[in-house]
XYZ file of C-alpha atoms in Angstrom:
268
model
C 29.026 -83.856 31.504
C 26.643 -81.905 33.687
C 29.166 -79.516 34.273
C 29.939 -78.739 30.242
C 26.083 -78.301 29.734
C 25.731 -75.676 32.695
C 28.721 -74.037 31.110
C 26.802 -73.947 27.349
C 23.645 -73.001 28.792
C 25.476 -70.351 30.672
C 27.171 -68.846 27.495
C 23.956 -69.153 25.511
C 22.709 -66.953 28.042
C 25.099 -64.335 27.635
C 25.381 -64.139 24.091
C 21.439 -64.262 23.782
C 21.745 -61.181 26.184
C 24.301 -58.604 24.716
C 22.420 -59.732 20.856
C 19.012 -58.371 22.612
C 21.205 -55.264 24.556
C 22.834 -53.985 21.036
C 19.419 -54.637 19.078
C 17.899 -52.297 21.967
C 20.895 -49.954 21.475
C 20.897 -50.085 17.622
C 16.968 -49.055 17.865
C 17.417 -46.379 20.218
C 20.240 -44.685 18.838
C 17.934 -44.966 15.336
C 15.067 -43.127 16.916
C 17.621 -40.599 18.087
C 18.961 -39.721 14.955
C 15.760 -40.271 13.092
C 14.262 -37.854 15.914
C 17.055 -35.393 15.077
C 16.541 -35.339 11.635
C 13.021 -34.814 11.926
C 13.875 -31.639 14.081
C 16.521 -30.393 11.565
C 13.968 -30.533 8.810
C 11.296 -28.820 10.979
C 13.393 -26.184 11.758
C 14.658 -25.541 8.409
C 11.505 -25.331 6.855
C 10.525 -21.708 6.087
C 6.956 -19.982 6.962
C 4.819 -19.988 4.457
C 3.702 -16.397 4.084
C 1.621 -14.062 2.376
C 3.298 -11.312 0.220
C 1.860 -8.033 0.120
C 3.251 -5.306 -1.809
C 4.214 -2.208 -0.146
C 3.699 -0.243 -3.106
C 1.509 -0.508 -6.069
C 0.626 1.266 -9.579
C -2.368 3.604 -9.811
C -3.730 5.614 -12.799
C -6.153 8.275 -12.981
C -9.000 7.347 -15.794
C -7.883 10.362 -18.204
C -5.634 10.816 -20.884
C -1.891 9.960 -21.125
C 0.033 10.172 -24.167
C 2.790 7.818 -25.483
C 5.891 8.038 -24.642
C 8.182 6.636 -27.789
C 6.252 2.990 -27.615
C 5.734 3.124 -23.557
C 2.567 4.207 -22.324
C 1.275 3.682 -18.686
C -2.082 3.038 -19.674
C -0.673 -0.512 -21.187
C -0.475 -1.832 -17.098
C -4.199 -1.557 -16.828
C -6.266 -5.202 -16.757
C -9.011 -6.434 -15.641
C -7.897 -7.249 -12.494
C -7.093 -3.611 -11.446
C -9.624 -2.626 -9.029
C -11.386 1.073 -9.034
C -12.244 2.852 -6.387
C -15.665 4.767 -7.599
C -18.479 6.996 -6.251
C -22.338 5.531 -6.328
C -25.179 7.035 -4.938
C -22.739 9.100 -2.677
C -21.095 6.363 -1.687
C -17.740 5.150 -2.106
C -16.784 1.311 -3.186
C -14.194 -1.034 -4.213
C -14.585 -3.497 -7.415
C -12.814 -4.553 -10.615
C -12.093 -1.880 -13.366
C -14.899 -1.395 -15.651
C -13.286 0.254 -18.687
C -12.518 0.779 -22.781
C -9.646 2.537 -23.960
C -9.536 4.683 -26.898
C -6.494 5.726 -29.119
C -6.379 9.940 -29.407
C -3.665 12.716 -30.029
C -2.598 15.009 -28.799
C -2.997 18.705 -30.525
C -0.524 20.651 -28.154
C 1.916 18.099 -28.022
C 1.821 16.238 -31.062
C 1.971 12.771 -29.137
C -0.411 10.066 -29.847
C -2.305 9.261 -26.463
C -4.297 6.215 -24.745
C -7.809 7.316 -23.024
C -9.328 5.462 -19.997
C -12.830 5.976 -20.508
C -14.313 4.126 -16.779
C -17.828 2.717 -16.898
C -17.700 4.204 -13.160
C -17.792 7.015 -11.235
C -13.821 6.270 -10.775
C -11.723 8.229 -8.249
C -8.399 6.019 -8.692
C -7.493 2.299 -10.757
C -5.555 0.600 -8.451
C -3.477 -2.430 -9.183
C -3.599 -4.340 -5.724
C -5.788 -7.746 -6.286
C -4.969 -8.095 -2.216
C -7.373 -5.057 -1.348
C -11.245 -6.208 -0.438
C -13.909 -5.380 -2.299
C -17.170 -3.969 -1.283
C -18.045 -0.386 0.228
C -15.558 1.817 1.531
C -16.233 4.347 4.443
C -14.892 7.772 4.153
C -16.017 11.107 5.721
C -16.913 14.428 4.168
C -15.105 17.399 5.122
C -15.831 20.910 4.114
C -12.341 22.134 3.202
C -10.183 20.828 1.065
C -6.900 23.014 1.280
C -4.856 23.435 4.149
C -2.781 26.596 4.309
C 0.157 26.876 6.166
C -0.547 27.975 9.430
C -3.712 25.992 9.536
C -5.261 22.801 10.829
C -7.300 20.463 9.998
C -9.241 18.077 12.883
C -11.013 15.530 11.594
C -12.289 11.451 13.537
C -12.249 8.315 12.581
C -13.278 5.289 14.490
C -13.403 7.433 17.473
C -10.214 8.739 17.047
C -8.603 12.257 16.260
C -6.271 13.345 13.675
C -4.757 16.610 12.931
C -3.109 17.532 9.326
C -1.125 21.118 9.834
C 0.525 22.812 7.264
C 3.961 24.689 7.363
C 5.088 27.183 4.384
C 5.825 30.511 2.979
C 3.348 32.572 1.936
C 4.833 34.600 -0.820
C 1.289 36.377 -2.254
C -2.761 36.106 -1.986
C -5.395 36.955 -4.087
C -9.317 36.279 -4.375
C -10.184 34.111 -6.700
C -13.838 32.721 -8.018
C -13.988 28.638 -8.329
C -17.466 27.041 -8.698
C -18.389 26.896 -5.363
C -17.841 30.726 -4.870
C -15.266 33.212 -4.257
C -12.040 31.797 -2.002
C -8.931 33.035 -0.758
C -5.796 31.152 -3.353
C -2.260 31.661 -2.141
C 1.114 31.554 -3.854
C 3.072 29.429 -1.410
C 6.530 27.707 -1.446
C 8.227 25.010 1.165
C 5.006 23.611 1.499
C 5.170 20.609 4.504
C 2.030 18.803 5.278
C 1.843 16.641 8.638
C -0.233 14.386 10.283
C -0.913 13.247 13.993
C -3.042 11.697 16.554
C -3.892 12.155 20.196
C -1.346 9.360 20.822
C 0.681 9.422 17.772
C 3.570 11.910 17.156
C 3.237 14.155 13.743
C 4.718 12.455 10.736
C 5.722 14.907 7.588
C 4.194 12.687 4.957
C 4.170 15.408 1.839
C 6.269 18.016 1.381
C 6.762 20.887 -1.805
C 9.161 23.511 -2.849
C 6.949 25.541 -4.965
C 3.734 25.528 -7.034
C 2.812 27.220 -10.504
C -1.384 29.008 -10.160
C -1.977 25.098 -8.126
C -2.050 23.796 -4.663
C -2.470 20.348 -2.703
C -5.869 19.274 -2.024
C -7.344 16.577 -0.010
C -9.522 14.656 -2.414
C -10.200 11.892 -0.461
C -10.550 10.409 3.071
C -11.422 6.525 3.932
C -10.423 3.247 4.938
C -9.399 1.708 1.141
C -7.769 -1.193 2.915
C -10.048 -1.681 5.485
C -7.725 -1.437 8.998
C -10.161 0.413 10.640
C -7.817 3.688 9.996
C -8.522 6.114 7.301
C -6.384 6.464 3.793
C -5.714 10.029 2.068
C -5.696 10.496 -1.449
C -4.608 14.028 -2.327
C -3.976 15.901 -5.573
C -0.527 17.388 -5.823
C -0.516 19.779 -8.968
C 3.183 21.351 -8.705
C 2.447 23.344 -11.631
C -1.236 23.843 -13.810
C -0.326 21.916 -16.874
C 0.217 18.453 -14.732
C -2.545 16.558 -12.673
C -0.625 14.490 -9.773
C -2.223 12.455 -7.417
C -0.707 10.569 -4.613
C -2.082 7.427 -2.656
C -1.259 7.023 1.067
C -2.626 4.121 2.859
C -2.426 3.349 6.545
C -1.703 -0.529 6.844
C 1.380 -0.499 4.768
C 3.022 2.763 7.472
C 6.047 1.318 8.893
C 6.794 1.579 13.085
C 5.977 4.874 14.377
C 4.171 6.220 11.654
C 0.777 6.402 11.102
C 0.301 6.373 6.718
C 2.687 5.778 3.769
C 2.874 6.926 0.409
C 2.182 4.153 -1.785
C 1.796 5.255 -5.546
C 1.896 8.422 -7.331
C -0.353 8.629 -10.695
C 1.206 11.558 -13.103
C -0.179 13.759 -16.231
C 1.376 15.952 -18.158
C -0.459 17.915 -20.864
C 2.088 21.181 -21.647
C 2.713 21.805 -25.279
């Protein structure tokens, strides 16, 4: 009798053992796979990132006419933001504006007429750029010939824009700030480099018509500490172009990109 109750106890023991040793097993491999799964997800899960656009629409507050029912002026909002001139200072801030219907004598086209409550330079649609007041520096000369330089800083730093092209004529002209020297050029390449920074050709012409680029603007727009270029790139005198480059959207190796391009046409 003693003998049959060791031998119960005994197999009691046993089976009370393996129950508790597959439990443990069951749990572990649980966590394992629950552990796993929690990985896979974590892994799998994307960044959450901010998009910014590498290029963006600008318009210059002046006329545009229609074009069949398309008109450019129909982008602008509210939440375009300006870049303006105060108190000879430069800022940031939502567009301030009315538009008027016109037409157009020369061309017979109805037109759309930004009429800015600002001093604007440029209407920018890029919500992601900061507001407040924008430095720039003032330079003295506005075209760059070929053959010529132009050395400006910024932020303790030095940047050259040189200028390759043909000359093909030159004559003396009077503007309102005095007589100047205008040439007839063609191939026009414009560059841009730092003391550490190789040149980059950034804008580049095969002929003009009585115009010529000029640098109408130099500053940090999107605040990076580097400056931005807006320049006017008439190719002939019955269009007003203007080009955007900004510095924080230049890909590896370069130091600016050209963002947007804003373009008039008033021939007949």
């Amino acid at each position: 009798m003693k003998k049959r109750i060791i031998f119960l106890s005994t197999l009691i023991v046993l089976f009370s053992c393996k129950d508790k040793t597959e439990k443990t097993e069951h749990h572990t491999n649980n966590d394992k796979k629950e552990n796993h799964l929690n990985n896979k997800t974590t892994e799998l899960k994307p960044a959450v990132t901010e998009k910014i656009n590498d290029t963006f629409e600008i318009l210059i507050p002046k006329e545009y006419r229609d074009q069949g029912e398309e008109n450019e002026v129909n982008e602008l909002t509210k939440n375009w933001l300006d870049l303006y001139k105060k108190n000879g200072k430069y800022y940031l801030g939502k567009a301030d504006y009315n538009i008027v219907r016109g037409f157009s004598e020369c061309s017979g086209d109805s037109t759309k007429i930004i009429h800015s409550k600002n001093n604007s330079i440029l209407l920018m649609n890029s919500p992601q750029l900061a507001l407040g007041e924008v430095e720039t520096i003032t330079i003295g000369k506005n075209k760059i010939w070929p053959k010529e330089k132009l050395k400006f800083r910024f932020a303790n730093q030095e940047y050259t824009l040189r200028a390759e092209g043909k000359v093909l004529s030159s004559e003396k002209i009077t503007t309102d700030n005095g007589e100047e020297i205008f040439q007839n050029v063609k191939n026009y390449k414009l560059y841009i480099s730092t003391t550490n920074a190789p040149e980059q050709l950034f804008l580049e012409e095969e002929s003009f018509n009585d115009t010529f680029v000029e640098l109408l603007f130099i500053g940090d727009i999107d605040k990076d500490g580097k400056p931005d270029f807006i320049f006017g790139a008439n190719r002939d005198y019955e269009e007003e172009q203007v080009i955007l480059y900004l510095s924080s959207r230049a890909t590896k190796g370069k130091l600016i990109k050209k963002i947007s391009e804003a373009d008039i046409q008033f021939d007949c």
